[in-house]
XYZ file of C-alpha atoms in Angstrom:
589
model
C 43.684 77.038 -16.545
C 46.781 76.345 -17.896
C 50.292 75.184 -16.540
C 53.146 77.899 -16.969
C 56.280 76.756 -18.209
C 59.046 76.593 -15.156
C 61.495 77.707 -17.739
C 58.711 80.858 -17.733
C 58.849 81.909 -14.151
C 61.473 80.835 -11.867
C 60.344 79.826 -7.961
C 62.106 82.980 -6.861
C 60.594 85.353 -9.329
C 57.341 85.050 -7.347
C 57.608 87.947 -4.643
C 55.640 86.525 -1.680
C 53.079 89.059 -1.480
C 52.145 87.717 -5.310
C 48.530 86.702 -4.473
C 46.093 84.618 -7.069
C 43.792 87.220 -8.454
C 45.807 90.065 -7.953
C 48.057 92.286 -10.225
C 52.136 91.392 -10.605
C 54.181 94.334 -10.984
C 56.194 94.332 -14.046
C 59.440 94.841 -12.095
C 59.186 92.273 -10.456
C 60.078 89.819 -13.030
C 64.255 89.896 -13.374
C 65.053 91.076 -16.961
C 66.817 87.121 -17.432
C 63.250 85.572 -17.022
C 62.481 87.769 -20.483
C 63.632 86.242 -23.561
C 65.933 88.941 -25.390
C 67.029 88.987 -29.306
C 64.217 88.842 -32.075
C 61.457 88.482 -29.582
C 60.072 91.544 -30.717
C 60.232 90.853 -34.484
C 58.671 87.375 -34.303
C 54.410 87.399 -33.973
C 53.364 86.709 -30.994
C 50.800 83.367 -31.608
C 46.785 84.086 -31.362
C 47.554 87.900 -32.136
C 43.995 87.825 -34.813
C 42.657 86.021 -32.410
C 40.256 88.085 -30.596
C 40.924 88.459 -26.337
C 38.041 86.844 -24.423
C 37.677 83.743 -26.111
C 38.650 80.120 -25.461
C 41.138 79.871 -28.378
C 42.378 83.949 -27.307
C 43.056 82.232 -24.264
C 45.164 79.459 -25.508
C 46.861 81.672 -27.815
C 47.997 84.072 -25.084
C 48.641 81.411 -22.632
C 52.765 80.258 -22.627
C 53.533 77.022 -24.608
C 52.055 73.800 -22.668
C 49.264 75.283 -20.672
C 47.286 73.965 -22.705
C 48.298 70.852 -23.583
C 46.958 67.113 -24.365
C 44.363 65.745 -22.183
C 46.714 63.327 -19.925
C 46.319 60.172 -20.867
C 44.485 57.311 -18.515
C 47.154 55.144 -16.267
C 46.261 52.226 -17.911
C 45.055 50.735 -21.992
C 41.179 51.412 -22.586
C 39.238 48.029 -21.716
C 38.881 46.214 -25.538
C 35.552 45.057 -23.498
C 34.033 48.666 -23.272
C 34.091 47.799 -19.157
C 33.403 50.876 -16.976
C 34.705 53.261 -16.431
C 35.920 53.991 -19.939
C 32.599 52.504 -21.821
C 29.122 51.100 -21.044
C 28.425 48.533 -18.335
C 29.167 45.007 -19.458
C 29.025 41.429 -17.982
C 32.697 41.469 -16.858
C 32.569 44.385 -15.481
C 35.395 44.702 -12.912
C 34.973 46.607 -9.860
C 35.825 50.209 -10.238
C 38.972 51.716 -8.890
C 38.645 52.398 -5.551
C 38.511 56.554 -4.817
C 37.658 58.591 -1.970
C 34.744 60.797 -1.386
C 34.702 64.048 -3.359
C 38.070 63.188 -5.329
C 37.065 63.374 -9.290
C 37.906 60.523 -11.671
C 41.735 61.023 -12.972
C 41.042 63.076 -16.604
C 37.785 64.432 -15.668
C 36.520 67.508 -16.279
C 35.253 68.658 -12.871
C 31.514 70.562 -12.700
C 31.559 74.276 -11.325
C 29.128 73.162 -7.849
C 26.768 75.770 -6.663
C 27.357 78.389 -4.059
C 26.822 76.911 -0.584
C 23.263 78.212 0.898
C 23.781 81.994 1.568
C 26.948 83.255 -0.332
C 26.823 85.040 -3.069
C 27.994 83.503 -6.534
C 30.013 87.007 -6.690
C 31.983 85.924 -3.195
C 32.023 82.946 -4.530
C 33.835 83.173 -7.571
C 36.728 85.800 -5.929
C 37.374 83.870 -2.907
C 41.580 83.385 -2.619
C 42.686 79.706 -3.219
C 44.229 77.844 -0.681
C 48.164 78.503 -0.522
C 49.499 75.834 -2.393
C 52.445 75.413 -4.940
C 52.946 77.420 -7.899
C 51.562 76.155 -11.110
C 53.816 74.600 -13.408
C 56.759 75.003 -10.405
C 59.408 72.218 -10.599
C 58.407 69.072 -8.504
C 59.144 70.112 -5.144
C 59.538 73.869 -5.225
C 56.765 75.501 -2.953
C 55.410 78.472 -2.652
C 56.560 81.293 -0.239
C 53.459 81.966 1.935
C 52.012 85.471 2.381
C 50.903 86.962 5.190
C 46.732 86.680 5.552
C 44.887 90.000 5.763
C 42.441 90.840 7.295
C 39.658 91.412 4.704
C 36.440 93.272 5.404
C 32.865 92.211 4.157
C 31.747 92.573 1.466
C 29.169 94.960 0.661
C 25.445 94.305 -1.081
C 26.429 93.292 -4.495
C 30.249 93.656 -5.000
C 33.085 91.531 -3.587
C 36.485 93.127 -2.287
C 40.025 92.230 -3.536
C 42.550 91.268 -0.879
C 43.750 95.026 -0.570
C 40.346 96.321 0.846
C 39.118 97.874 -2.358
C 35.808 97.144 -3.603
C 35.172 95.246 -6.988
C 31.677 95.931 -8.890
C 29.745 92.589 -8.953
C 31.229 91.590 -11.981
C 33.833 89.148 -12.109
C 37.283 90.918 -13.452
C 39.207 89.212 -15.957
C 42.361 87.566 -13.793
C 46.163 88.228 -15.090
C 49.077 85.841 -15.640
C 51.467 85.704 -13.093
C 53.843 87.301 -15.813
C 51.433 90.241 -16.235
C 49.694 89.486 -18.968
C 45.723 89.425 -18.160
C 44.130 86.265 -18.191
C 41.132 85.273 -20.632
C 37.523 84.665 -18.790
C 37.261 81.664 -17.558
C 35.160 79.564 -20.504
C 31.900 78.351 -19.582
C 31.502 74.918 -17.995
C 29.913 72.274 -19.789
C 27.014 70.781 -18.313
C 27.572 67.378 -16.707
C 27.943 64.276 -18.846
C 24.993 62.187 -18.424
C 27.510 59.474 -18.414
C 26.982 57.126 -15.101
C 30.488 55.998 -15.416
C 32.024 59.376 -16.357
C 31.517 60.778 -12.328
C 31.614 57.550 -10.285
C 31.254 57.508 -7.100
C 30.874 54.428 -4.974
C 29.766 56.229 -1.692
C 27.007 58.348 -3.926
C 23.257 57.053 -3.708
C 22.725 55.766 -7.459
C 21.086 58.200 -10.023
C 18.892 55.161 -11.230
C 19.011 51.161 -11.155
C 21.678 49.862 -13.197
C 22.056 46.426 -14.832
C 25.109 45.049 -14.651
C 24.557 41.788 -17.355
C 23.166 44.837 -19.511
C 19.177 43.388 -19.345
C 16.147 45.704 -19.630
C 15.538 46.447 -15.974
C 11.592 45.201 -15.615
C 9.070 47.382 -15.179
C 6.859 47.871 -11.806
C 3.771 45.054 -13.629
C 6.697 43.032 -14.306
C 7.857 42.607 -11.397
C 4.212 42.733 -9.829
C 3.502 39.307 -12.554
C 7.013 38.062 -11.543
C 5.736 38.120 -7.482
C 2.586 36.830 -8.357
C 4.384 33.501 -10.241
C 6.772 33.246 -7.329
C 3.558 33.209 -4.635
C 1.189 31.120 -6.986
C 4.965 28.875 -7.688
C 5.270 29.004 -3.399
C 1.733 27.573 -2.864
C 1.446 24.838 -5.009
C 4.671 23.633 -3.743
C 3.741 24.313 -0.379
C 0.086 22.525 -0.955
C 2.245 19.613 -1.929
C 4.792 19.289 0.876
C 1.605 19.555 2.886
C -0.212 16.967 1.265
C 2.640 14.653 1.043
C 3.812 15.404 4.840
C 0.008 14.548 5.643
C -0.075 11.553 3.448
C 3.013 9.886 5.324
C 1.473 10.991 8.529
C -1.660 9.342 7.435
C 0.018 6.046 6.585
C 1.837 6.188 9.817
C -1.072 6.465 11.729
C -3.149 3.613 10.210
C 0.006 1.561 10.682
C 0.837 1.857 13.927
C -2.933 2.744 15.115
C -2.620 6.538 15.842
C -0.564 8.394 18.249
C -0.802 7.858 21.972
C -2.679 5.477 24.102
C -4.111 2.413 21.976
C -7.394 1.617 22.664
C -8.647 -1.256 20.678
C -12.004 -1.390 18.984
C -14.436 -4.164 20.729
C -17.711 -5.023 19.213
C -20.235 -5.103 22.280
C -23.437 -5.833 19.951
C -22.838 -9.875 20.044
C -25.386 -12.514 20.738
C -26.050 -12.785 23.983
C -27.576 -16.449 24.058
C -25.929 -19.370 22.107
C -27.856 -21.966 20.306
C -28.819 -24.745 22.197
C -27.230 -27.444 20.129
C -24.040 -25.725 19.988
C -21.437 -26.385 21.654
C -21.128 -23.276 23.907
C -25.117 -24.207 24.398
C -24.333 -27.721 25.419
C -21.701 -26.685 27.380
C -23.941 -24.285 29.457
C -26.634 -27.272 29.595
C -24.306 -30.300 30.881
C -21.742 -28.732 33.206
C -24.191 -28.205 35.984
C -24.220 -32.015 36.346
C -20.143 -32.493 35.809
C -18.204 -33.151 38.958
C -14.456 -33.586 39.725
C -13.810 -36.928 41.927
C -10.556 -36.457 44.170
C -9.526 -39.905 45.152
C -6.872 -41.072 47.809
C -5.762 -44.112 49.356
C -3.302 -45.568 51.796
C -1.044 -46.571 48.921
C -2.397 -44.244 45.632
C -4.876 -41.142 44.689
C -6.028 -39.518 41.942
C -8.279 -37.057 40.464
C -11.210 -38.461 37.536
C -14.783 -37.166 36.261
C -18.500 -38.222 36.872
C -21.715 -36.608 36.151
C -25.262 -36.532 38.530
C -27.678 -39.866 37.845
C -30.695 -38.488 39.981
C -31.653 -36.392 42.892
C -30.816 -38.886 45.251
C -27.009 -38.090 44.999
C -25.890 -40.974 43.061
C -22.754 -40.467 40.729
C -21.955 -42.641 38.204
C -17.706 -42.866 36.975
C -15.605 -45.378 36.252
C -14.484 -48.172 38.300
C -10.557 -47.079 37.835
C -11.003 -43.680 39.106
C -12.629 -44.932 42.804
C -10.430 -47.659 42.512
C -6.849 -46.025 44.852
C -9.255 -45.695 47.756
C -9.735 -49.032 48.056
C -12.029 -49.995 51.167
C -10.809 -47.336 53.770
C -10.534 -44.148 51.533
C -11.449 -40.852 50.794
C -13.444 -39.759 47.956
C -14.097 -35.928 47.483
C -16.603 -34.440 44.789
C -16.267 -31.057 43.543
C -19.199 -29.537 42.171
C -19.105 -27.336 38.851
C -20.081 -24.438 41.479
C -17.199 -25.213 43.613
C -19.769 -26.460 45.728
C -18.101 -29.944 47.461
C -18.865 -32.540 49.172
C -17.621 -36.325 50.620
C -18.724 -39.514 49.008
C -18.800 -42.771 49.308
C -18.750 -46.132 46.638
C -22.150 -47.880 46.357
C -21.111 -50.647 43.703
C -18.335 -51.128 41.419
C -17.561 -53.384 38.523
C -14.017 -53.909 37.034
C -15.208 -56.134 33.862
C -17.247 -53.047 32.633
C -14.914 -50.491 34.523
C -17.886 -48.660 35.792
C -19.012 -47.500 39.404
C -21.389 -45.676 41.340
C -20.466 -43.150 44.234
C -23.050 -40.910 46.478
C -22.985 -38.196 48.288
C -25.661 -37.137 50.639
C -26.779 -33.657 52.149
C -26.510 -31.925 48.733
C -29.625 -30.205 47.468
C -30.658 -28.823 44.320
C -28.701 -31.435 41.841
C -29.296 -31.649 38.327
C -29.421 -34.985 36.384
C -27.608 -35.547 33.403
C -30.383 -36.775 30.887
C -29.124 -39.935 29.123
C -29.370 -40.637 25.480
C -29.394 -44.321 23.129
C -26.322 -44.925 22.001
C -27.451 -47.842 19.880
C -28.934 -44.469 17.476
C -25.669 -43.289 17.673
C -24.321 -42.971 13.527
C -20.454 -42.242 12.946
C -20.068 -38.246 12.692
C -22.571 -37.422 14.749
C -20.918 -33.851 17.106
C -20.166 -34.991 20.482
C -18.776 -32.852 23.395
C -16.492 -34.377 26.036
C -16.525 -32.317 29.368
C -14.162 -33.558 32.407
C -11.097 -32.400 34.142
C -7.944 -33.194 32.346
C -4.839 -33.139 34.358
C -7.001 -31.852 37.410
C -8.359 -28.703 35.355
C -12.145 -28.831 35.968
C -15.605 -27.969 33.829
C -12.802 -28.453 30.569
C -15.027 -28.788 27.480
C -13.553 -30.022 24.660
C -16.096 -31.102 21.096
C -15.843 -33.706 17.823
C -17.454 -36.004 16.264
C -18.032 -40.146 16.513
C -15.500 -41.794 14.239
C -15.883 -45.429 14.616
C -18.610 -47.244 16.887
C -18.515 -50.620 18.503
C -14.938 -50.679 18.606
C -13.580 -53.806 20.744
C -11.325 -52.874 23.002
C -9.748 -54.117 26.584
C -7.842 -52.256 29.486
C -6.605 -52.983 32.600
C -4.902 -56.368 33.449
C -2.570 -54.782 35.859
C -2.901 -57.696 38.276
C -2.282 -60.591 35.833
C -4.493 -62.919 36.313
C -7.291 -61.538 33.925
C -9.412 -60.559 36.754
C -9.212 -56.687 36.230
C -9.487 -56.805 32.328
C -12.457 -54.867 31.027
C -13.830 -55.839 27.851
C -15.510 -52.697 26.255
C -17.484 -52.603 22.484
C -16.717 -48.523 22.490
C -17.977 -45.873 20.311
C -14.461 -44.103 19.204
C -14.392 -40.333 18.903
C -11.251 -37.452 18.074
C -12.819 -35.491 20.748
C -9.544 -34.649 23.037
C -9.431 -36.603 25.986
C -6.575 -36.805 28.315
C -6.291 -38.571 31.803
C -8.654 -37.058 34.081
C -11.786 -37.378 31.460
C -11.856 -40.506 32.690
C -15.675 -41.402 34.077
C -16.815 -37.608 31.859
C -19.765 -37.839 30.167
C -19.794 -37.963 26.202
C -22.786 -35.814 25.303
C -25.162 -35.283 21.739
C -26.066 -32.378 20.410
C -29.117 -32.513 22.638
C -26.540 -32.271 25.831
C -27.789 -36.218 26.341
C -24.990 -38.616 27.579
C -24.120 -41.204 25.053
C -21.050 -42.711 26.329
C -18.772 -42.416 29.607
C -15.235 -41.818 28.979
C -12.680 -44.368 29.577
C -9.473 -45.064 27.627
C -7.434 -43.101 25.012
C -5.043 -44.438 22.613
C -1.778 -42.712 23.141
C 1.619 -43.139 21.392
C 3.711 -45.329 22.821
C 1.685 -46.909 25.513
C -0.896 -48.669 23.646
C -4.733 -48.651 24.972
C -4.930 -48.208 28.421
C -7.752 -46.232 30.830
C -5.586 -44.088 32.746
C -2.116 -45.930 31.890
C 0.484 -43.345 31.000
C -0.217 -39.297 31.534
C 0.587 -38.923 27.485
C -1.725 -36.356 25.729
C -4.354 -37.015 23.298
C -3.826 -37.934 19.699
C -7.435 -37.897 18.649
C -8.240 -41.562 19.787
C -10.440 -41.552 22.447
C -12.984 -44.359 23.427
C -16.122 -44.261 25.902
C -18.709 -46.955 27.235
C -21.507 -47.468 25.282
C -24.084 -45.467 27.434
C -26.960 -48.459 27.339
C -24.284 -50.505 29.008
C -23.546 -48.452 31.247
C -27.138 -47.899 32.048
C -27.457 -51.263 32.920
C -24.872 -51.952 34.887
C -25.624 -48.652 37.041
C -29.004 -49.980 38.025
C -27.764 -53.189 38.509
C -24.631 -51.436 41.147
C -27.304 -49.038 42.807
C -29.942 -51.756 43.080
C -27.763 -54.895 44.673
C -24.105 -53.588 44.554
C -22.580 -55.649 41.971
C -23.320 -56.290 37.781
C -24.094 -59.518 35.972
C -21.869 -60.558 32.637
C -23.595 -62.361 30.107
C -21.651 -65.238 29.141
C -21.660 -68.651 26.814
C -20.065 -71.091 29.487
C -17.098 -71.980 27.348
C -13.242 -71.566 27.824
C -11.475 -70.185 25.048
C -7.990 -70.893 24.091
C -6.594 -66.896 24.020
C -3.232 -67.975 22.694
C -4.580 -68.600 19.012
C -3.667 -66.459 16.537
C -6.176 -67.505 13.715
C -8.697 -65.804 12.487
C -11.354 -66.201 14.796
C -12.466 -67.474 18.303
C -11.425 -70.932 19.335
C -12.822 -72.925 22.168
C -10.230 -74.521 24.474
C -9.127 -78.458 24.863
C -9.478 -78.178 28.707
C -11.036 -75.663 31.106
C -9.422 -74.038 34.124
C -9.067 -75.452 37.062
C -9.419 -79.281 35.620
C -12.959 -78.823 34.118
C -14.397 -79.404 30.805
C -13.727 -76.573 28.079
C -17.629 -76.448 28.157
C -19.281 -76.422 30.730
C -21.998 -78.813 31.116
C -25.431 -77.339 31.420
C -24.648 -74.510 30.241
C -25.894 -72.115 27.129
C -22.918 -73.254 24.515
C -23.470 -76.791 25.789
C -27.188 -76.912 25.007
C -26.136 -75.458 21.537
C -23.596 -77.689 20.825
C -20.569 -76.245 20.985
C -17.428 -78.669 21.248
C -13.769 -78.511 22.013
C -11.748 -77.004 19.188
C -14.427 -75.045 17.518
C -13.927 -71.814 15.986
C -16.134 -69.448 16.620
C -16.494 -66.930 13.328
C -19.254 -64.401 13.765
C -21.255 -63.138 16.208
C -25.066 -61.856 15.457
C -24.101 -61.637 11.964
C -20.631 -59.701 12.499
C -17.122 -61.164 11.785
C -14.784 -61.416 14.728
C -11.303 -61.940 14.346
C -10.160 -63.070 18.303
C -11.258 -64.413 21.488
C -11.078 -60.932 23.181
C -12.961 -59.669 20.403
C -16.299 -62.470 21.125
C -15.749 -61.305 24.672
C -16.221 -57.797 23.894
C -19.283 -58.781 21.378
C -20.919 -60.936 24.082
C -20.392 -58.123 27.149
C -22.404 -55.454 24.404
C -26.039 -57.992 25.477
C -27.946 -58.802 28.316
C -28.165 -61.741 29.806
C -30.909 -63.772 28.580
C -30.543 -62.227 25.262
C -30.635 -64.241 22.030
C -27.377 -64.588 20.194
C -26.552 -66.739 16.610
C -23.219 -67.604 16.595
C -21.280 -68.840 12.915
C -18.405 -71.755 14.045
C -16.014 -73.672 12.013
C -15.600 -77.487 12.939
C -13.598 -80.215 10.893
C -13.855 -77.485 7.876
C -17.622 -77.335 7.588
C -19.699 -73.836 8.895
C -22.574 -74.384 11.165
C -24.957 -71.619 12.633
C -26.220 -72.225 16.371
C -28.333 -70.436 18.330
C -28.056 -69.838 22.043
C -29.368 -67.840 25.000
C -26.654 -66.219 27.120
C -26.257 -67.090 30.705
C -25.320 -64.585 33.122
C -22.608 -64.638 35.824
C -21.990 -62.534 39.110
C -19.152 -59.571 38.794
């Protein structure tokens, strides 16, 4: 409806019983509110135009109640952004209204009759009191009184003074008394989403802001199925990568938890009998640890079982601290031990025999030929170095008939051994000393004796340095021989030439003496160098065929025979070489 001027109808003209809907009595408008003059000569606009209509309406209405559509508060958006166009993607957000409170400039839809009143009622119900249309900005109303109205009966509606209306709406008067036009129809509702926004109403329908095709239900069904076919091959390969480094981790670091290491139980049980851990098992039955002390010394050596009857043989070095009043103790590889006591010893061969008695079940130590003996034939050495018993230790034979001499503590020669050894790198440290040397065939070969350490030259027991791979036993033939000879009459026989040689040379070779010891001849008469012809100041070259290059070294060569054996020697006299031929003599130990 239109706005009436306030020029038109001043805010006293209105009596207050003036109520919307109802009929104003022409005298109640003061005769100054009416223009005067030519107001009756001049046409009165929309006259042709017929009453009932839109355009009668504006025709009749004063000037300005129907005027421009107000404009909006603000420039329309160049963009076309809502609410005065389509979405688009800057889109700001829309101003903010409250519920039920129409868009400024919009046309508001008639809304339907709430459930159970008629449209009738509907249409004549009395505004709220408000203020006057088209009254100047803050004039108000008078209020009139409320009466009480009755209902309404079946089909018609009643006006405010009681009387009944027929159901059709009547056409509503001006203020002014002029009738107003029916009201024009309502347009149906703009199917504009923008044109009725309202940010607390459900949406009519899914919108897209960035103006995109919204997808349709298979879309989005395909777009779910990518996303879970997408999600499992990236979860199957954070799996398999997660197990991968779990797997590496484990075979690292053995699994998780307790470790428990793998152990092969399916191993040979027995060991070849010629090796090592076969000779070993073979020999060290008939191994025994000698503990040795004396009034002044002691220590601790190896020997191995000669027969049943008890007899031990080691050497003469080891027995040697217990002189005539001491104690020898033999430990057997059992743990089994038991007291002994010297039979025979020799110092020149550094051998010796010890026995012990009220031992049963003993095992002999087989012996072998050490004259078969070839260099790098295996050899185990079994003894108790540095007092640590039933020690096996294996190599090979790296030099035979070696000449070598130990002892000589005393000084006057009379403790000197003179030994043609078989040399092995088996390790041997002091306390091998009097340990068997043993074949493949667990036979003894050699007895242990003297190592050649650093520093301390060749010694038996010397100096407690370590082994450096040069270790030297008694030939095992010799020893043989002089064991018999100690357990059959207590002492050993040397074979010797009967000549005095002059140990301070230093040529090449073995020269006989100018004068003997003790004021006798440098030969001694009767004897076998004397029946060969030996003389003063000969130099004795080779020995059976093999060069020697000192007098400890002829020694050494002579000790290696029996007495009574046949020996060629080669000598040098006045320049000229001569071969002789002797038999060797033999002297008491």
């Amino acid at each position: 409806m239109g706005a009436v001027p306030a020029s038109a109808v001043p805010a006293s003209a209105v009596p207050a019983s003036a109520v919307p809907g109802s009929a104003v009595p022409t005298d109640a408008v003061p005769a100054s509110a009416v223009p005067v003059g030519d107001a009756a000569s001049r046409p009165i606009p929309g006259a042709d135009i017929p009453r009932g209509s839109e355009a009668g309406a504006r025709a009749e209405a004063p000037e300005g109640a129907f005027g421009e559509r107000p404009k909006p508060l603000h420039d329309p958006d160049p963009y076309s952004t809502p609410p005065y166009g389509e979405p688009g993607p800057w889109a700001p957000a829309p101003p903010v209204q409250h519920p039920g409170t129409p868009a400024h400039g919009t046309a508001v839809p008639q809304m339907p009759p709430p459930h159970g009143v008629p449209a009738a009622a509907q249409a004549t119900a009395p505004p709220m009191p408000g203020p006057a249309v088209g009254a100047p900005q803050g004039a108000t109303m008078p209020s009139a009184s409320p009466e009480p109205t009755p209902p309404p009966e079946q089909g018609a509606t009643r006006v405010p003074d009681g009387t009944p209306a027929p159901a059709p709406a009547q056409e509503a008067t001006y203020s002014g008394g002029t009738p107003q036009p029916p009201a024009a129809p309502t347009a149906p509702p703009s199917r504009d989403p923008w044109q009725n926004y309202d940010p607390w109403a459900a949406a009519p329908g899914p919108l897209q802001q960035n103006g995109a095709a919204v997808p349709t239900q298979d879309q989005r069904r395909k777009r779910t199925r990518k996303t879970l076919v997408l999600g499992a091959v990236l979860l199957a390969l954070g799996a398999g990568g997660i197990g991968g480094a779990v797997g590496s981790y484990l075979e690292r670091n053995g699994g998780i938890g307790g470790v428990e290491l793998p152990q092969d139980g399916n191993g040979a049980k027995g060991r070849a009998p010629d090796s090592v851990a076969g000779i070993a098992a073979s020999a060290l039955p008939s191994v025994v640890t000698l503990h040795v002390s004396g009034a002044d010394a002691q220590g601790t050596g190896t020997g191995f079982v000669l027969d049943k009857r008890g007899h031990i043989l080691t050497n003469n070095h080891v027995v040697e601290p217990a002189g005539d009043d001491g104690e020898i103790s033999v430990t057997f590889s059992g743990g089994e031990t038991a007291k002994a006591t010297v039979v025979g010893r020799d110092s020149g061969y550094d051998l010796a025999v010890v026995k012990v008695t009220g031992v049963s079940g003993l095992k002999p130590l087989p012996l072998g030929d050490s004259d078969n003996v070839q260099v790098g034939d295996p050899v185990v050495a079994i003894g108790a170095p540095f007092e640590l018993s039933n020690t096996v230790t294996s190599g090979i034979i790296s030099a035979k008939e070696r000449p070598i001499t130990a002892g000589g503590e005393k000084g006057d020669g009379s403790d000197v051994s003179y030994v043609d050894a078989l040399q092995t790198d088996a390790p041997i440290n002091p306390g091998n000393s009097g340990g068997p040397l043993v074949d493949a065939g667990a036979r003894v070969i050699g007895i242990n004796s003297a190592i050649r350490s650093a520093g301390t030259g060749s010694d038996l027991e010397g100096g407690q340095a370590g082994s450096i791979g040069l270790g030297f036993a008694i030939p095992i033939n010799q020893g043989k021989r002089v064991a018999e000879e100690l357990i059959n009459t207590g002492r050993a026989t040397h074979p010797v030439i009967g000549v005095t040689l002059d140990m301070d040379y230093a040529g090449d070779g073995a020269r006989v003496g100018t004068e003997g010891s003790g004021g006798r001849p440098p030969v001694n008469v009767g004897g076998p160098g004397y029946k060969a012809g030996i003389k003063a100041g000969d130099v004795i070259t080779e020995v059976g065929g093999q060069r020697i290059h000192s007098g400890e070294e002829l020694i050494v060569k002579i000790r290696a025979h029996r007495p009574g054996d046949r020996l060629e020697l080669t000598l040098q006299r006045d320049g000229r070489a001569r071969n002789v031929t002797l038999t060797l003599g033999s002297s008491g130990g």
